[in-house]
Coordinates of C-alpha atoms in Angstrom, one line a residue:
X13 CA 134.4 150.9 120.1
X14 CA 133.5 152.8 123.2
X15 CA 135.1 152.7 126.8
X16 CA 133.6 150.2 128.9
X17 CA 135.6 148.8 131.4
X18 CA 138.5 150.5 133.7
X19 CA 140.4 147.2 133.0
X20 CA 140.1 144.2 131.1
X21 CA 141.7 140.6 132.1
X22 CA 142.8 137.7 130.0
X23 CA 142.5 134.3 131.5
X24 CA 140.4 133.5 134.9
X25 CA 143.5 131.5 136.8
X26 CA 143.8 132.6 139.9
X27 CA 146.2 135.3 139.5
X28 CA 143.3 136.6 137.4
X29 CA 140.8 136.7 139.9
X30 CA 143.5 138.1 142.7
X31 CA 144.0 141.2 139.8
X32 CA 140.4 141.7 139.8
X33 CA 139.6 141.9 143.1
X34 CA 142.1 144.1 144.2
X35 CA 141.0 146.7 141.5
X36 CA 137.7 145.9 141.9
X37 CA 138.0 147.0 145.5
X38 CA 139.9 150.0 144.4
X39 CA 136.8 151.0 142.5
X40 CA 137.7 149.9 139.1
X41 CA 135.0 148.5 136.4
X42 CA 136.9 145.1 135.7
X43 CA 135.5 142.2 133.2
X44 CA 137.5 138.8 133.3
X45 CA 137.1 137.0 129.9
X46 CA 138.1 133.5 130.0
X47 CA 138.9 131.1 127.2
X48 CA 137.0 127.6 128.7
X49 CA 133.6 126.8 130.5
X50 CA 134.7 127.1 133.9
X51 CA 137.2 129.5 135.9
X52 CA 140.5 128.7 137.7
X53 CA 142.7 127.9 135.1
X54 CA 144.8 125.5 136.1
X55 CA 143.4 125.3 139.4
X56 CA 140.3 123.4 138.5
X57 CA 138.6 120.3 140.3
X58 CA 136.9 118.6 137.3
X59 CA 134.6 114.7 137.1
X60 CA 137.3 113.1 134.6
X61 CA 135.9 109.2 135.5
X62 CA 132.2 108.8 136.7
X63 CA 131.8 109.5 140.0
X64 CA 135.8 110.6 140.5
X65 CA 136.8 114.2 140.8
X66 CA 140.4 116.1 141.5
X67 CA 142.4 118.9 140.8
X68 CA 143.4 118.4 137.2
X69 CA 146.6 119.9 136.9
X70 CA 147.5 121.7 139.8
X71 CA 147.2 119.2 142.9
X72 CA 148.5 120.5 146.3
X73 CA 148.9 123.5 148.3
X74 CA 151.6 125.8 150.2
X75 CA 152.3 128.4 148.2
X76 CA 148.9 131.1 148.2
X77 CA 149.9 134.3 149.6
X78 CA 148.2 134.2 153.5
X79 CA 147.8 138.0 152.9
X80 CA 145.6 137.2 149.6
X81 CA 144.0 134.7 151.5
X82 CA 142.9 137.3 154.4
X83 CA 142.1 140.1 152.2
X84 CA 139.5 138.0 149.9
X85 CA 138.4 136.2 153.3
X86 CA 138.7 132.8 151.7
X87 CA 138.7 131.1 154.9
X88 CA 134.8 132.8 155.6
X89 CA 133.8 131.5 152.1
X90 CA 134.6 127.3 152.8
X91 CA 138.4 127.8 152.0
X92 CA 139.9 124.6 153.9
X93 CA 143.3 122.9 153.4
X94 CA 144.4 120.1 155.4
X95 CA 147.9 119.9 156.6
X96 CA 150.2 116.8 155.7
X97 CA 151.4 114.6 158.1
X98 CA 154.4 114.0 156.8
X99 CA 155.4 115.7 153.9
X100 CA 157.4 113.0 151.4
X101 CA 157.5 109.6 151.2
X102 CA 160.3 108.0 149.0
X103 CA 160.0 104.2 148.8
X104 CA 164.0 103.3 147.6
X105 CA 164.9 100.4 145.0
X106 CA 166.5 98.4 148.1
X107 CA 162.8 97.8 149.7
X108 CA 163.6 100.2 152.5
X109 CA 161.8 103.7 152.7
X110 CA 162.3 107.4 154.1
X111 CA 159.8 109.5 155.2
X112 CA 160.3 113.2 155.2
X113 CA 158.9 115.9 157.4
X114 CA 156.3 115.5 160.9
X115 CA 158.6 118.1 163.0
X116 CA 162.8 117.6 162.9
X117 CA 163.0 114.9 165.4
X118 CA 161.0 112.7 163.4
X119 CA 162.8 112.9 160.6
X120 CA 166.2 113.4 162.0
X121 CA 165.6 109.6 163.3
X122 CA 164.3 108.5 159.5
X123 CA 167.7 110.0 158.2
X124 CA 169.8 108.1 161.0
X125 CA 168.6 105.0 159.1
X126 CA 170.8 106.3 156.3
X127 CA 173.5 108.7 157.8
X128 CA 174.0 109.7 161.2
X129 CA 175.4 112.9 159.9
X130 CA 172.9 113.7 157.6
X131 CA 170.7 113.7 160.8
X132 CA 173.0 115.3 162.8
X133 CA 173.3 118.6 159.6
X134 CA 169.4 118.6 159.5
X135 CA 168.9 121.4 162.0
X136 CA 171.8 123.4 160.8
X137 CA 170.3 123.1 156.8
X138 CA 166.9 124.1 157.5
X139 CA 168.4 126.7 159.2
X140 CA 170.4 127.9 156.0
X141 CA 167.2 127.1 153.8
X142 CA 164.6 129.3 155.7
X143 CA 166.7 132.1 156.2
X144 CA 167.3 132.4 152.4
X145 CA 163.5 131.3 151.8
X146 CA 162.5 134.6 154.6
X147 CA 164.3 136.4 151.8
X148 CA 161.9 135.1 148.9
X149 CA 158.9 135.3 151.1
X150 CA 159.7 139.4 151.9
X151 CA 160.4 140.0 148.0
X152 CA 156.9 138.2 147.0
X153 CA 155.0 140.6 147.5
X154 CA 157.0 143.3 146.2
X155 CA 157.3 144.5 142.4
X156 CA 160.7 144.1 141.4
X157 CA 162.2 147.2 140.5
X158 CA 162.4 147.7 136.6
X159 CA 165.3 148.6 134.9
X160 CA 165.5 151.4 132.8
X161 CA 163.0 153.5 135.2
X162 CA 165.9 155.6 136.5
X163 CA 166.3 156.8 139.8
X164 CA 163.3 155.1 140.7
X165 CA 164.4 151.6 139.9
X166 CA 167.5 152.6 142.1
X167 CA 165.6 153.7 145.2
X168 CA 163.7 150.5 144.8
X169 CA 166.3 148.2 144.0
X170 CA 168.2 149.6 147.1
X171 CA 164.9 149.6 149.5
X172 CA 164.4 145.3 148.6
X173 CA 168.1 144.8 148.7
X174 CA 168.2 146.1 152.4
X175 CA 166.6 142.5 153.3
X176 CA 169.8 140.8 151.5
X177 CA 172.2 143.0 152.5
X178 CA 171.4 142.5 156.0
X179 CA 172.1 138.8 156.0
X180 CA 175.2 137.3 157.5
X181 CA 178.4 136.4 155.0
X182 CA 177.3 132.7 156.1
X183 CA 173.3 133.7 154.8
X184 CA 174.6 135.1 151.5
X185 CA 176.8 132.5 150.9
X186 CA 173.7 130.3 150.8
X187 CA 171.7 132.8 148.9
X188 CA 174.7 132.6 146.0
X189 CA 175.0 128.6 146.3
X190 CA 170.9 128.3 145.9
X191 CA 170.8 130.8 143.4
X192 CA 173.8 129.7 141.0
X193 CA 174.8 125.6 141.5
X194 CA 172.8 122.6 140.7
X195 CA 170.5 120.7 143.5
X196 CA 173.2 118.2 143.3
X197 CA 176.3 120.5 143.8
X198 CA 174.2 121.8 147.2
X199 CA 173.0 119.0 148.9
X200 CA 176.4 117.4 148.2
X201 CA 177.8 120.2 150.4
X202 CA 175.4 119.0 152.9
X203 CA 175.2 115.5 152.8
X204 CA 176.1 111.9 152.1
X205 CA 172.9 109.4 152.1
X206 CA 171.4 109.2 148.4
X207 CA 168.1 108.7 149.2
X208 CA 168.8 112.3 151.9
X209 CA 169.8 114.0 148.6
X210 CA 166.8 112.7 146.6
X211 CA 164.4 114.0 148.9
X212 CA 165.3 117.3 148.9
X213 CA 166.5 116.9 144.7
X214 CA 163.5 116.2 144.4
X215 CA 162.0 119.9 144.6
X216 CA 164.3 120.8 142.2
X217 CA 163.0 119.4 139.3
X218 CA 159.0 119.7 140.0
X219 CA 158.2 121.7 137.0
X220 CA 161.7 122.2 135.8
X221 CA 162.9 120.2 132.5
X222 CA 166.4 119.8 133.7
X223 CA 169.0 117.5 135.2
X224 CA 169.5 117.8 139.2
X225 CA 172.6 118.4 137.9
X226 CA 171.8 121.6 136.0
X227 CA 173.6 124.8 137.0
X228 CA 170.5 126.9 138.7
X229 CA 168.3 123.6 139.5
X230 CA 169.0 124.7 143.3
X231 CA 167.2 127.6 143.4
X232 CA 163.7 125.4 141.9
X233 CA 164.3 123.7 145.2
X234 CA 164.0 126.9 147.0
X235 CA 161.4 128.4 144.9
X236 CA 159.2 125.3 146.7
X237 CA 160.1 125.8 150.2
X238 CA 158.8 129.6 151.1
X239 CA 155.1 128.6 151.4
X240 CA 153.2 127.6 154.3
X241 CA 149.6 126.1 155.4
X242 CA 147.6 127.5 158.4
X243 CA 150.5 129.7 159.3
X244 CA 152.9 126.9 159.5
X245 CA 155.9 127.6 157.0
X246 CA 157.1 125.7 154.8
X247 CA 154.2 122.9 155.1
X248 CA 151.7 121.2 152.1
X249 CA 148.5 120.8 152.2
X250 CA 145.3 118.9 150.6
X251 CA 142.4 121.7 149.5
X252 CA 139.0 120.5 150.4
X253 CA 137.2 120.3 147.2
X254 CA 140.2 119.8 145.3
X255 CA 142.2 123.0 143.7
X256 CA 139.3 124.1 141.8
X257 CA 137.4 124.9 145.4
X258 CA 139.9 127.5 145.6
X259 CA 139.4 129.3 142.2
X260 CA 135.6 128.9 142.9
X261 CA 136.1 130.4 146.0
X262 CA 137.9 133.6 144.3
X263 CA 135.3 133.7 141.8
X264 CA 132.2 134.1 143.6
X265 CA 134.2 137.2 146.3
X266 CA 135.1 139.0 143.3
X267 CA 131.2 138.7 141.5
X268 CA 130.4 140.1 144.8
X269 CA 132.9 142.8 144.2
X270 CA 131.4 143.8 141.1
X271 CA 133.7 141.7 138.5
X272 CA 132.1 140.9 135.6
X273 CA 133.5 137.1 134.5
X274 CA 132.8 136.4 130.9
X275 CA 133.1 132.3 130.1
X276 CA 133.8 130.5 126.9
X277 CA 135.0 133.9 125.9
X278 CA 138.7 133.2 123.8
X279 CA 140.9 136.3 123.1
X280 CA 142.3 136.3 119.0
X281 CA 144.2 139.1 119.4
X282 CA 145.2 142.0 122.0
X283 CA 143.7 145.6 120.3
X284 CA 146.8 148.6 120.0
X285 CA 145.7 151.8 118.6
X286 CA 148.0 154.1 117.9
X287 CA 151.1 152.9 120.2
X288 CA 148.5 152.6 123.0
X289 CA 146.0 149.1 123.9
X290 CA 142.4 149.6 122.7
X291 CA 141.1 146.4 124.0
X292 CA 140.5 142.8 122.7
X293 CA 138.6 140.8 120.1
X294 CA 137.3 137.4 121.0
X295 CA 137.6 134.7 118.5
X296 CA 133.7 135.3 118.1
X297 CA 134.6 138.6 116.2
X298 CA 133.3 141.0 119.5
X299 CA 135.4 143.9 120.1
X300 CA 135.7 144.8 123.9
X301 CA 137.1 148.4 124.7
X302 CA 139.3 149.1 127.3
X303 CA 142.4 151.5 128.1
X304 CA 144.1 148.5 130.4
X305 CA 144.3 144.9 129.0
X306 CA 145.8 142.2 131.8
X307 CA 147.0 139.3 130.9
X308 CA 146.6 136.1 133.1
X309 CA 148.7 133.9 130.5
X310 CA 151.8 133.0 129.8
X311 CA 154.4 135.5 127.9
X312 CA 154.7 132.9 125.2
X313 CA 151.2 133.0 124.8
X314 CA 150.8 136.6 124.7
X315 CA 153.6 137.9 122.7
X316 CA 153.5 135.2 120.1
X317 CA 149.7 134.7 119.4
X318 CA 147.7 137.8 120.8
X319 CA 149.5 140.4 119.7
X320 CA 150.7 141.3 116.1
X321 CA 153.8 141.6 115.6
X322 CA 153.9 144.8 114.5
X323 CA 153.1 146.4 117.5
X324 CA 156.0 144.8 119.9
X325 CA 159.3 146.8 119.4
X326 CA 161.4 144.8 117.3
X327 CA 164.5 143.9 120.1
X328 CA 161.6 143.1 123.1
X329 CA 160.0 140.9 120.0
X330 CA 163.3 139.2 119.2
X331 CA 164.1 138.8 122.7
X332 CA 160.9 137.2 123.5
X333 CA 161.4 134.4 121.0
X334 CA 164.2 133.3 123.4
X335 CA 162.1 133.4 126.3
X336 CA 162.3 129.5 127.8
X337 CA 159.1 127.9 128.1
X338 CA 158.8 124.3 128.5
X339 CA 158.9 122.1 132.1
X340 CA 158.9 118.5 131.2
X341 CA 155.8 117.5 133.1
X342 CA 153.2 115.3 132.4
X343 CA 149.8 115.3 134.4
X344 CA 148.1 112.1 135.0
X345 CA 144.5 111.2 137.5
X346 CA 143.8 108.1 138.1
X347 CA 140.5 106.2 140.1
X348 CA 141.3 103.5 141.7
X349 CA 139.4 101.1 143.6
X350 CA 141.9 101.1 146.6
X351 CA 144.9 102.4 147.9
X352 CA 148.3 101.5 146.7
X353 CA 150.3 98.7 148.2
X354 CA 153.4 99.7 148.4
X355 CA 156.4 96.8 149.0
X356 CA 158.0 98.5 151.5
X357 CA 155.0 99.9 153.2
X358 CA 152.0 98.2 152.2
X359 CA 149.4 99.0 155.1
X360 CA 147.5 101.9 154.9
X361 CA 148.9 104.9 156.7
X362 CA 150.3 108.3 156.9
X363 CA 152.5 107.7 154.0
X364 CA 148.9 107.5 151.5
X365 CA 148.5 111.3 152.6
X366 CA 152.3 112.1 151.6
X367 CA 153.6 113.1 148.6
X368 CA 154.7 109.7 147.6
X369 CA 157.8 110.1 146.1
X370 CA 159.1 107.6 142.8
X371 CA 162.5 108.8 142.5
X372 CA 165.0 107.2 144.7
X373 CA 168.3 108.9 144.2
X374 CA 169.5 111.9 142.4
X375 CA 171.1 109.6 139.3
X376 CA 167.8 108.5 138.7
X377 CA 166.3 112.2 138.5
X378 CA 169.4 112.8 136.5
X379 CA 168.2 109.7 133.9
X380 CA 164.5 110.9 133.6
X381 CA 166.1 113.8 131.9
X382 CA 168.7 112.2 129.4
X383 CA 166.2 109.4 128.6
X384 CA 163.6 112.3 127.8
X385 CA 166.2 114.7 126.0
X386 CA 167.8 111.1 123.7
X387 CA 163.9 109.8 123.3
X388 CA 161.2 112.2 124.1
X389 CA 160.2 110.8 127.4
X390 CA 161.9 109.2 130.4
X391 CA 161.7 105.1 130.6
X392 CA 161.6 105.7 134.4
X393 CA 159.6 108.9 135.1
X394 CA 159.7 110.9 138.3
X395 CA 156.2 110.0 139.6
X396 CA 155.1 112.5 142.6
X397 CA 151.8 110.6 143.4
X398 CA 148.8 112.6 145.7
X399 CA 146.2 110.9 147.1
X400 CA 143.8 113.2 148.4
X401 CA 140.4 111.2 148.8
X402 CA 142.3 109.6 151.8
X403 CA 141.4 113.0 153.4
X404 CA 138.7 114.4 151.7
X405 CA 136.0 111.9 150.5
X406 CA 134.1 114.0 148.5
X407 CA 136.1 113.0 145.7
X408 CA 135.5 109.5 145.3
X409 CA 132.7 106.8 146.0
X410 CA 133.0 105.2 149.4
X411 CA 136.0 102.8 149.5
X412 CA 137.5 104.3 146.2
X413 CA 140.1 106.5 145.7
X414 CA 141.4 108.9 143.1
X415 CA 145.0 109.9 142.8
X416 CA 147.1 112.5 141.0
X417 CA 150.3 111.8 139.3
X418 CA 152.8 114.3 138.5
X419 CA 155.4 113.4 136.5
X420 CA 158.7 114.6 135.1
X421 CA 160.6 114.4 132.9
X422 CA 158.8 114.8 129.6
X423 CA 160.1 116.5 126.5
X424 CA 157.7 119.4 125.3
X425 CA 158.7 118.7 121.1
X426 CA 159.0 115.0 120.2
X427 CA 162.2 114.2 118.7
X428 CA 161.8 112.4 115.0
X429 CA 158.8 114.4 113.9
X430 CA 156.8 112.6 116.4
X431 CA 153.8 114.2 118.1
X432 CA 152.6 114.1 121.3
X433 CA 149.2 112.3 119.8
X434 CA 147.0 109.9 122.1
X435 CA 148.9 107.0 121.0
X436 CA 152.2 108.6 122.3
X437 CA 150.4 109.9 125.2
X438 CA 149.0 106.6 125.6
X439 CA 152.5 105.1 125.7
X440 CA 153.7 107.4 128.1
X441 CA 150.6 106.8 130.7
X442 CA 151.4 103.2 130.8
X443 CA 155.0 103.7 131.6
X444 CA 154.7 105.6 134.8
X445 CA 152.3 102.8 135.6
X446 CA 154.6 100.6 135.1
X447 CA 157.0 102.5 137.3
X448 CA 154.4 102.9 140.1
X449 CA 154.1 99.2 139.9
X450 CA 157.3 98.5 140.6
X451 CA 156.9 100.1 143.9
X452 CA 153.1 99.1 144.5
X453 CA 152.4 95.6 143.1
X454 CA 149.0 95.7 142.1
X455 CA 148.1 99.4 141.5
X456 CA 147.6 98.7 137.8
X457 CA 144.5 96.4 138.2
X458 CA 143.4 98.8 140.4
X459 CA 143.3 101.9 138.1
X460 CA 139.3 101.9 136.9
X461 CA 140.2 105.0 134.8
X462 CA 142.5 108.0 133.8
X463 CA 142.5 111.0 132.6
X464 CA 146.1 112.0 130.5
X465 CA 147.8 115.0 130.1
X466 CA 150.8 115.4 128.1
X467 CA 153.0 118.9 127.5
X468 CA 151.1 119.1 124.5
X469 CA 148.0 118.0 126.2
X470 CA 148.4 120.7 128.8
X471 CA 148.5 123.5 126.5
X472 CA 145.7 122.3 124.3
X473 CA 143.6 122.2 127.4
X474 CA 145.2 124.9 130.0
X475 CA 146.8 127.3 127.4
X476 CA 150.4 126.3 128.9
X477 CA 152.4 127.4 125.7
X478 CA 154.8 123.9 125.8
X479 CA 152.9 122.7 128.7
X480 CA 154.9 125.2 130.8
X481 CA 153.3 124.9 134.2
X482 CA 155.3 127.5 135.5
X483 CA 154.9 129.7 131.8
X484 CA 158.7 130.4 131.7
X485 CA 161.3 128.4 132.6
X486 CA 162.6 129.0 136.6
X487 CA 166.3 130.0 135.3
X488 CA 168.7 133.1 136.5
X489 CA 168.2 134.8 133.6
X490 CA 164.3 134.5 133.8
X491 CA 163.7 135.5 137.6
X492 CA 162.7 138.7 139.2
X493 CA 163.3 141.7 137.4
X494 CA 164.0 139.6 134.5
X495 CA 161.0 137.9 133.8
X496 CA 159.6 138.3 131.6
X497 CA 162.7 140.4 130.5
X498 CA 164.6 143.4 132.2
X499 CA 163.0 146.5 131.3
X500 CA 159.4 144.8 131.8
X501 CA 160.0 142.8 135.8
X502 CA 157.1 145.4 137.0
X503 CA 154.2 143.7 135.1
X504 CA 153.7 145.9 132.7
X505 CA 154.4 145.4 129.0
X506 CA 156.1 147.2 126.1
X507 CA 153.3 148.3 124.9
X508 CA 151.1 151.7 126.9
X509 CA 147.9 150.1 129.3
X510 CA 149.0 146.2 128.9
X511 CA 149.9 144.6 131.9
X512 CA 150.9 140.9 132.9
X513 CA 149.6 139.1 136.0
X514 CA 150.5 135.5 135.4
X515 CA 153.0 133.5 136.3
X516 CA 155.3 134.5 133.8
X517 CA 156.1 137.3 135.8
X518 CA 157.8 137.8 139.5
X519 CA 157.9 135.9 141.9
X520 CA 156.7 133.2 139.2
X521 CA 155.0 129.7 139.3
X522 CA 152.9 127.8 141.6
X523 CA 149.5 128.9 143.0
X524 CA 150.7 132.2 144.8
X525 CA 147.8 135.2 143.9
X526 CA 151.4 137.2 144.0
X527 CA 151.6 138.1 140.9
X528 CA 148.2 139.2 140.5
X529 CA 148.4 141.1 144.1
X530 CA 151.5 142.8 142.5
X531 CA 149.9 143.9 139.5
X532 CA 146.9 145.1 140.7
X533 CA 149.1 147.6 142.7
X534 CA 151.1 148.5 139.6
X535 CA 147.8 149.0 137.7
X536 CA 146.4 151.6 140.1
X537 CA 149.6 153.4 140.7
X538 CA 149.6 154.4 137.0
X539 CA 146.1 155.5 136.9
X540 CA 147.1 158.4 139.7
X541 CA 144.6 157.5 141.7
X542 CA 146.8 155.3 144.1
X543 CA 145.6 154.3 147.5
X544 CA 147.1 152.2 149.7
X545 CA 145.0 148.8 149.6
X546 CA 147.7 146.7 149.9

């Protein structure tokens, strides 16, 4: 084979595309090659009913860099997201309702229908939350400093830990509560209402298979509260166009760049040539060259089918069979041909442009994962249902709708030899309908089709080894400088010229472009042609 390409990426997610266009714009030759027909991972918009589009997997934004956003000018390319009006909406088993978020005096006066104090602690928690969230938010961007680099991991273990160490004894006893107890054991500290503690639990177990009463299962809350939308922290928002508007988006600025994007283009096996990556070969039998390989997928993915194992030094290959993949979640779309009635709530409203909440209390989150560890799948899901034609009607006919259900908690291996075949899959689908319906009488008849996606439905069709949406479990010992694994936080591998960009790696999951921003930086740093593009 012959030198090509400066760098070569596996897997066109978004992360991908960030990667490419920052080395792109450092001057780099850089060819994506991408497994399916279409980029963005799984940040696609796709038809799955006639007529009905929406974001397949992932559904809703907050987390994307702004700095990403500003240096690949989304916003002069049709990048749009429209801003919640409220955030949550929980309807509650006793035919009342909370709604959560639209500025703190708003919600203070939904949480006095539960607990005066709750509302009273409000200010003083979002307080505690956003000042251990700033934290996060300064560290995103940074790579984490790798162990087993010497003085140089020192200097920059000491430079991020300034941030930390600068907090007050109140701040970093937050920062050890969030990072250490379960959601329970910290909203407990907080407050009394259930249906309080429920919707802030409830971010604890969005792409985490685990009990709200999981030691760790805090810091998954925190993890989803250090984004923002049009500058305002901590918000979610609705992309026009769906998620796949965004990858699209990405795509076409780094085409301009001079990225070459290579479609329904799978990698067999990552090329290493004598201690040192050589390139890739496609399942086709094509041999690309390059002295970099990036991969956009998850650890799992790489280390235990793309590479042999013969070329992983045997503890980081035993290690990395250990590495915790697997979040429980189950993807559903549904058209409809009109909104939901809920009980509690059954006009249209605000709430339809929420994150509709089906998860009442914190010993119902806690069920969902017991039913799904005993049985393979809870008898009462946790149903986060979007509905984003109510703000974007490019998605569904006129007076239909399409809505996204994501759902927890779902066991990634069957118990009893099952398989998570379409009959199981089927099975599943109908039982968070069922659950909706308990809250929204009617919204079964209304469903005109559905698209289902099952852990093992999500890695056949996104490559998300155990349908791992966040590829590696959220966890203390998978975090930071640690994930992958210590010795390999700063994206690159154990092997010379291959790199990781994907979520797998710091600061992990959700549609952030950090990881790929990071990377990039690592990638030109080593070539010795470093420039500050950052």
């Amino acid at each position: 084979m012959t030198t090509q390409y400066d760098a070569l990426i596996v897997g066109a997610g978004h992360n991908g595309l960030v990667c490419a266009f920052y080395l792109a714009r450092a001057g780099l030759k850089v060819r994506i090659v991408e497994r399916r027909d279409v980029v963005g991972g799984a940040a696609v918009t796709e038809e799955f009913h006639p007529g009905f589009r929406n974001s397949v997997a992932s559904y809703t934004v907050s987390l994307l860099q702004p700095k990403v956003i500003a240096d690949m000018r989304l916003a002069d390319h049709g990048y749009r997201v429209i801003e919640r009006p409220i955030s949550n909406f929980l309807p509650q088993e006793d035919g009342g309702y909370l709604k959560l978020g639209g500025g703190l005096e708003r919600t203070q006066a939904e949480f006095r229908k539960f607990s005066a104090h709750d509302a009273a602690v409000l200010p003083a928690y979002y307080d505690a939350l956003e000042g251990v969230a700033e934290v996060l938010r300064h560290l995103a961007l940074k790579s984490p400093p790798n162990l087993g680099d010497g003085f140089r991991a020192l200097i920059e273990g000491a430079l991020q830990g300034r941030r930390l160490a600068g907090l007050s004894l109140e701040q970093k006893r937050d920062v050890l509560d969030l990072f250490a107890k379960s959601a329970r054991g910290f909203l407990d500290s907080w407050f009394e209402s259930e249906a309080v503690k429920a919707a802030f639990g409830f971010d604890a177990v969005v792409g985490n298979y685990a009990s709200p009463d999981t030691p760790g299962s805090a810091y998954v809350l925190l993890h989803h509260v250090f984004g923002e939308v049009n500058g305002k922290k901590g918000a979610w928002g609705h992309a026009v166009g769906g998620m796949g508007a965004i990858t699209q988006i990405m795509a076409k600025v780094c085409r301009a760049a001079g990225v070459e994007i290579s479609l329904e283009s799978p990698v067999a096996q990552v090329l290493v040539d004598g201690g040192k990556v050589s390139g890739v070969r496609l399942e086709s039998g094509e041999e690309i060259a390059a002295p970099r390989v990036i991969a956009n997928v998850g650890p799992k993915l790489l280390y235990g089918r793309m590479i042999a194992p013969a070329d992983l030094p045997a503890d980081f290959a035993r290690r990395m069979k250990g590495f915790k993949a697997g979040s429980g979640t189950f993807r559903m779309n549904v058209a409809l041909s009109e909104l939901p009635r809920f009980a509690c709530l059954p006009q249209p409203g605000e709430h339809h442009q929420s994150g509709i909440i089906i998860a009442p209390m914190l010993d119902y989150m806690d069920r969902a994962f017991l039913d799904a560890k005993r049985l393979g799948w809870s008898r009462q899901p946790i149903v986060e249902m979007l509905i984003p034609s109510t703000v974007d009607d490019s998605l569904a006919p006129p007076g239909r709708h399409v809505a996204s259900l994501f759902c927890q908690q779902f066991a990634p291996e069957l118990p009893g030899g099952r398989d998570w075949d379409a009959e199981e899959e089927d099975k599943a689908a109908d039982c968070i309908i069922d659950t909706v319906e308990e809250y929204a009488p009617g919204f079964r008849a209304s469903i005109l089709g559905r698209q289902v996606l099952s852990p093992k439905g999500l890695e056949r069709k996104f490559g998300l080894v155990g349908g791992d949406i966040m590829h590696g479990n959220m966890t203390l010992d998978q975090l930071w400088s640690a994930r992958p694994m210590l010795g390999h936080g700063a994206y690159r591998g154990p092997v010379k010229g291959l790199y990781m960009c994907g979520a797998g790696t710091h600061p992990g999951g959700g549609v952030t472009g950090a990881p790929g921003h990071n990377c990039a930086r690592e990638v030109i740093a080593d070539r010795g042609t470093f420039r500050r593009f950052l």
